[in-house]
PDB file of C-alpha atoms in Angstrom:
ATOM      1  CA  UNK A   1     -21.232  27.463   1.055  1.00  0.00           C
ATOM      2  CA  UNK A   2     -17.321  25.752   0.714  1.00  0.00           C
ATOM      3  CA  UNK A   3     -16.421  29.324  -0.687  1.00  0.00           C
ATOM      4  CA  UNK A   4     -14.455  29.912   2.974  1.00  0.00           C
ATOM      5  CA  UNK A   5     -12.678  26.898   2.625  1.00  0.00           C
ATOM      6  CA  UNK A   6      -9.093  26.728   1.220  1.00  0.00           C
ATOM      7  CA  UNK A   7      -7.105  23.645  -0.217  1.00  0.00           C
ATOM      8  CA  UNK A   8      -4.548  23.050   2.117  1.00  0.00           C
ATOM      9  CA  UNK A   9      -6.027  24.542   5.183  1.00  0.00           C
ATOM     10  CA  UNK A  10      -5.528  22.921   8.553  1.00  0.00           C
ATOM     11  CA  UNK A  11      -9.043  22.995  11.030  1.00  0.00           C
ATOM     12  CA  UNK A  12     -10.759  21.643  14.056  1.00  0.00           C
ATOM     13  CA  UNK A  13     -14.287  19.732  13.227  1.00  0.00           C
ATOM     14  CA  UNK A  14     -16.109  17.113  14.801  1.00  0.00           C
ATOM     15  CA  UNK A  15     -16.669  13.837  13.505  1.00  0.00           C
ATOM     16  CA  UNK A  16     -20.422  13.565  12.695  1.00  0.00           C
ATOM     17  CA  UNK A  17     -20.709   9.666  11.517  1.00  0.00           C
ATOM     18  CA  UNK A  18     -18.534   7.161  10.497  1.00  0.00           C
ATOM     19  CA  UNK A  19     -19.612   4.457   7.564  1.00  0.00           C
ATOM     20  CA  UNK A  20     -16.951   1.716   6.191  1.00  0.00           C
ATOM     21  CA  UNK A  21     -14.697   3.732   3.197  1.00  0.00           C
ATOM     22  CA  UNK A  22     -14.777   7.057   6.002  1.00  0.00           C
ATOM     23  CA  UNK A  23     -15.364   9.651   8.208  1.00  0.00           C
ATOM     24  CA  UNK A  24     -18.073  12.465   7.235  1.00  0.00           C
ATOM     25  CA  UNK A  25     -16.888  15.951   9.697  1.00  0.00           C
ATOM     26  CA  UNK A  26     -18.444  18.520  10.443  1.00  0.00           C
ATOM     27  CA  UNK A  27     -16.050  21.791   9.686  1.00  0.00           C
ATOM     28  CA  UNK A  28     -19.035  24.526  10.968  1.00  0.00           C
ATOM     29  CA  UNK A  29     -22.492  24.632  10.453  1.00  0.00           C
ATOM     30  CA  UNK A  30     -22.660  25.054   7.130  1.00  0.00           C
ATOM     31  CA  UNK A  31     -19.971  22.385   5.856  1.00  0.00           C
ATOM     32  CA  UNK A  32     -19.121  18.989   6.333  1.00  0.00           C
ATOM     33  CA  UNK A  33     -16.269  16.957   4.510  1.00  0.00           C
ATOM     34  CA  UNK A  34     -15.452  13.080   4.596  1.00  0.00           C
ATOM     35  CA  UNK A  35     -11.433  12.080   5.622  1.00  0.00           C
ATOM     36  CA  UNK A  36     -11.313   8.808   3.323  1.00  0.00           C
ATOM     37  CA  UNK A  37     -10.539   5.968   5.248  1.00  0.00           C
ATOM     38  CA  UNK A  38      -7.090   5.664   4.123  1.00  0.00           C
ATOM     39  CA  UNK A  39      -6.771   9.394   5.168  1.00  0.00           C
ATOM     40  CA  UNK A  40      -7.634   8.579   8.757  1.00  0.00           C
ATOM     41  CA  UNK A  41      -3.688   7.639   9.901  1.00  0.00           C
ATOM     42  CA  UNK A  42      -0.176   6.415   8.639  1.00  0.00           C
ATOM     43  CA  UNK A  43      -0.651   2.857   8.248  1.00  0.00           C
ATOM     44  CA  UNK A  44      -3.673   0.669   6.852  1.00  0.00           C
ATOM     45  CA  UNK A  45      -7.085   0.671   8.946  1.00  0.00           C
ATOM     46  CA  UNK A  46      -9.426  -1.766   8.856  1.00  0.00           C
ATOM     47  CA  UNK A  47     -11.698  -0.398  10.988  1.00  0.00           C
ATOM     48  CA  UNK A  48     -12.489   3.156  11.420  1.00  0.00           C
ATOM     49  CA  UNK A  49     -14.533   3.005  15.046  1.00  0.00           C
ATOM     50  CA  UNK A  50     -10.117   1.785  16.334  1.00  0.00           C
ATOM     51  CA  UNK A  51      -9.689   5.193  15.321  1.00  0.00           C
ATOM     52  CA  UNK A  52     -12.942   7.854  15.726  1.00  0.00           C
ATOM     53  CA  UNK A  53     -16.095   8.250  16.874  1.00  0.00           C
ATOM     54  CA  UNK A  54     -19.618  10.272  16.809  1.00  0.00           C
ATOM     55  CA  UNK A  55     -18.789  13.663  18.522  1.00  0.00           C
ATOM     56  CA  UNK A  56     -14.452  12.982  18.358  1.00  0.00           C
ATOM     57  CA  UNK A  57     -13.116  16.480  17.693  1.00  0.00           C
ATOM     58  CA  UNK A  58     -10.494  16.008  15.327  1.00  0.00           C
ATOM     59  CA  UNK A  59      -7.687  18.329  13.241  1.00  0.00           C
ATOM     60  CA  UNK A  60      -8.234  17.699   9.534  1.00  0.00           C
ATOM     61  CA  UNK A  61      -6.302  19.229   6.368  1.00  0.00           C
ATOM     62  CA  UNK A  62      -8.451  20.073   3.286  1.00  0.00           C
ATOM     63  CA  UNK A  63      -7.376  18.111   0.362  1.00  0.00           C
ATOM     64  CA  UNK A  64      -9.679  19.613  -2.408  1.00  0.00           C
ATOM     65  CA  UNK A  65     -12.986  21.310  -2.522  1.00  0.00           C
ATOM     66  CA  UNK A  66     -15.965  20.559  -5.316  1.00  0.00           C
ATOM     67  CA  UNK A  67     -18.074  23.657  -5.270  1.00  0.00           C
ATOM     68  CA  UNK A  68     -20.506  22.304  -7.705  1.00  0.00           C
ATOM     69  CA  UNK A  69     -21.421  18.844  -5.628  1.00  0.00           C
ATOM     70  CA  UNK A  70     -20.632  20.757  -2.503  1.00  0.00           C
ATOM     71  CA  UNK A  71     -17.962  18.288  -1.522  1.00  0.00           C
ATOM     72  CA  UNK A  72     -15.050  18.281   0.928  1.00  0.00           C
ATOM     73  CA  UNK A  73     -12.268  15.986   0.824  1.00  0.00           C
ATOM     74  CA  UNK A  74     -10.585  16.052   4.206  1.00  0.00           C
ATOM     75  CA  UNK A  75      -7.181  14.181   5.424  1.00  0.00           C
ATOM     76  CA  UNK A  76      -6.349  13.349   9.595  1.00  0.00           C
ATOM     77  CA  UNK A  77      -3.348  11.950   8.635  1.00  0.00           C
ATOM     78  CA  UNK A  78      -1.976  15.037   6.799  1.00  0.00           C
ATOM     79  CA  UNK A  79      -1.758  16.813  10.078  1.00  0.00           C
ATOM     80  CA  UNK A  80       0.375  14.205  11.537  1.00  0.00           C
ATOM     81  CA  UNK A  81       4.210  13.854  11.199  1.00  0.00           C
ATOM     82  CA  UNK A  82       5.046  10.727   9.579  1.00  0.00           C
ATOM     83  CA  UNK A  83       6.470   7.939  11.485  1.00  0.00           C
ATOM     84  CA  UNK A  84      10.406   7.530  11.287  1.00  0.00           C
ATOM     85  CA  UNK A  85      10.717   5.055   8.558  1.00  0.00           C
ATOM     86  CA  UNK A  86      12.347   1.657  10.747  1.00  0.00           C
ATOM     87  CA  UNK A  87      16.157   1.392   9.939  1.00  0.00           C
ATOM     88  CA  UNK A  88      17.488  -0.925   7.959  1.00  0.00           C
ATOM     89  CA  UNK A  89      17.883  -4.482   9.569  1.00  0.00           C
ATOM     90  CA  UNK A  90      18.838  -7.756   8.317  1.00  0.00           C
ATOM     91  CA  UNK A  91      16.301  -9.853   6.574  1.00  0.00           C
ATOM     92  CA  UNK A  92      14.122 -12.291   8.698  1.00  0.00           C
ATOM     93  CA  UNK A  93      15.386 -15.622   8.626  1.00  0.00           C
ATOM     94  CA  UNK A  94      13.666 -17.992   6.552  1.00  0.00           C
ATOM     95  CA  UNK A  95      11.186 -20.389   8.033  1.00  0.00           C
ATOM     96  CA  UNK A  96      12.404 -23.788   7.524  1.00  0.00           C
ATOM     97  CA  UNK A  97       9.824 -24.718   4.564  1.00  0.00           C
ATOM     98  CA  UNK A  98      11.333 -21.715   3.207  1.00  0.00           C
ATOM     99  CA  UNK A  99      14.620 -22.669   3.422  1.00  0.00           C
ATOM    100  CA  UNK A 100      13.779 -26.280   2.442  1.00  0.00           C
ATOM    101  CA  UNK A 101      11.951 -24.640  -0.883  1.00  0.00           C
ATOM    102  CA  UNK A 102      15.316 -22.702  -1.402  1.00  0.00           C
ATOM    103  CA  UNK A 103      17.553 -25.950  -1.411  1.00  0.00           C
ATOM    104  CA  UNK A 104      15.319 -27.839  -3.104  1.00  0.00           C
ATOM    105  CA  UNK A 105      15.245 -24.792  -6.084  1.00  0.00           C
ATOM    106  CA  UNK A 106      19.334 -25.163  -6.033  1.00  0.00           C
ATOM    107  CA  UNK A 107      19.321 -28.644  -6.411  1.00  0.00           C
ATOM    108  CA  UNK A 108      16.526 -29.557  -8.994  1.00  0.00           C
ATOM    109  CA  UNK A 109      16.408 -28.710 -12.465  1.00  0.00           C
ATOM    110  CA  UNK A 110      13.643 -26.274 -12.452  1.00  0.00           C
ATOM    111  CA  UNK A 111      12.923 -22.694 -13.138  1.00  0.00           C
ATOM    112  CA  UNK A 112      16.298 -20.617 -14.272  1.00  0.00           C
ATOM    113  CA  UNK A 113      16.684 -17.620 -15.414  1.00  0.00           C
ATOM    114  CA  UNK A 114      18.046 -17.749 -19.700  1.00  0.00           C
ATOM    115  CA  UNK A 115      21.509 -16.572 -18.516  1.00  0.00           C
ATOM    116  CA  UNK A 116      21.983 -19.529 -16.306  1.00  0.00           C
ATOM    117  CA  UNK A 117      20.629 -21.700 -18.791  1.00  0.00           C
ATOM    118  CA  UNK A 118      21.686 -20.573 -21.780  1.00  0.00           C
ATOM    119  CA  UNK A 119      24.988 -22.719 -22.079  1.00  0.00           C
ATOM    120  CA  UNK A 120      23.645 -25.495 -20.946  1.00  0.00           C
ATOM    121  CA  UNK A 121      21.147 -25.392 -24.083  1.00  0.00           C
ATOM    122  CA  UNK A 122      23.971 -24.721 -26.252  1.00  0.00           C
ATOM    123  CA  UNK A 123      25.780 -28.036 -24.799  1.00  0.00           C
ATOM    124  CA  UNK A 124      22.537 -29.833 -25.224  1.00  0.00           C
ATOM    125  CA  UNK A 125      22.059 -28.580 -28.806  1.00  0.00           C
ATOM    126  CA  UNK A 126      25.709 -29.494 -30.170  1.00  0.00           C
ATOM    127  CA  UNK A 127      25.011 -32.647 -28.504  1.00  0.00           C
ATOM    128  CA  UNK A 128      21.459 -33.088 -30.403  1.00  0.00           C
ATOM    129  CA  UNK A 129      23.060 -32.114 -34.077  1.00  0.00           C
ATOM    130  CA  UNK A 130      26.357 -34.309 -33.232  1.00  0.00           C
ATOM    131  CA  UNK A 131      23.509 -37.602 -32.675  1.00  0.00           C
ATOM    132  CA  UNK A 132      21.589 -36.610 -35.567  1.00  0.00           C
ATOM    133  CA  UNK A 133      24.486 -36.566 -37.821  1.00  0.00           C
ATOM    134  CA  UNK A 134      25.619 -39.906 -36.928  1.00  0.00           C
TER     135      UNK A 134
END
């Protein structure tokens, strides 16, 4: 039955139900596919009835093709252009907590990375053997 089917072939089916993790569509009347749910559109989607519905007619891109189970994998989103990735902007300014948390980290003795504390231990250690040897 999927032997007319191609990997990478774009068609028009209709969507024929919709559960949580997808979309099963119909390609003709002898084949039906699912579009995974994160196949549906760019982007995460928590619900897939935002997106589709019983009887939508949709354009879908075949991703692979089981013969043995019969299965269709099918992708909406590979038939869409990509958004433009948003330029690059400066970084969101830090909440106040945050910027409280940030002072605090610069002032305290706390978590350092071994570079910035490496010297210190060395001071601390000469000072440790110079007591004990008194």
């Amino acid at each position: 039955m999927t032997e007319n089917i191609e990997v990478g072939s774009v068609l028009t089916g209709k969507v024929t139900g919709i559960q949580a993790y997808g979309a099963f569509v119909a390609l003709d009347e002898n084949n039906q596919g699912l579009v995974h749910i994160s196949e549906i559109t760019h982007g995460y989607v928590k619900d897939i009835n935002e997106y589709l519905k019983v009887g939508d007619e949709v354009k879908v891109k075949v991703l692979s093709v089981d013969k043995n189970a019969g299965k269709i994998g099918l992708s909406i989103r590979a038939t869409e252009e990509a958004p433009a990735a948003a330029p690059e902007s400066k970084p969101a300014p830090k909440s106040r907590k945050r910027q409280a948390a940030a002072i605090q980290a610069e002032t305290e003795p706390g978590f350092n990375t071994l570079r910035d504390k490496l010297q210190e231990w060395i001071e601390q250690s000469s000072q440790n053997n110079d007591l004990i040897k008194k």
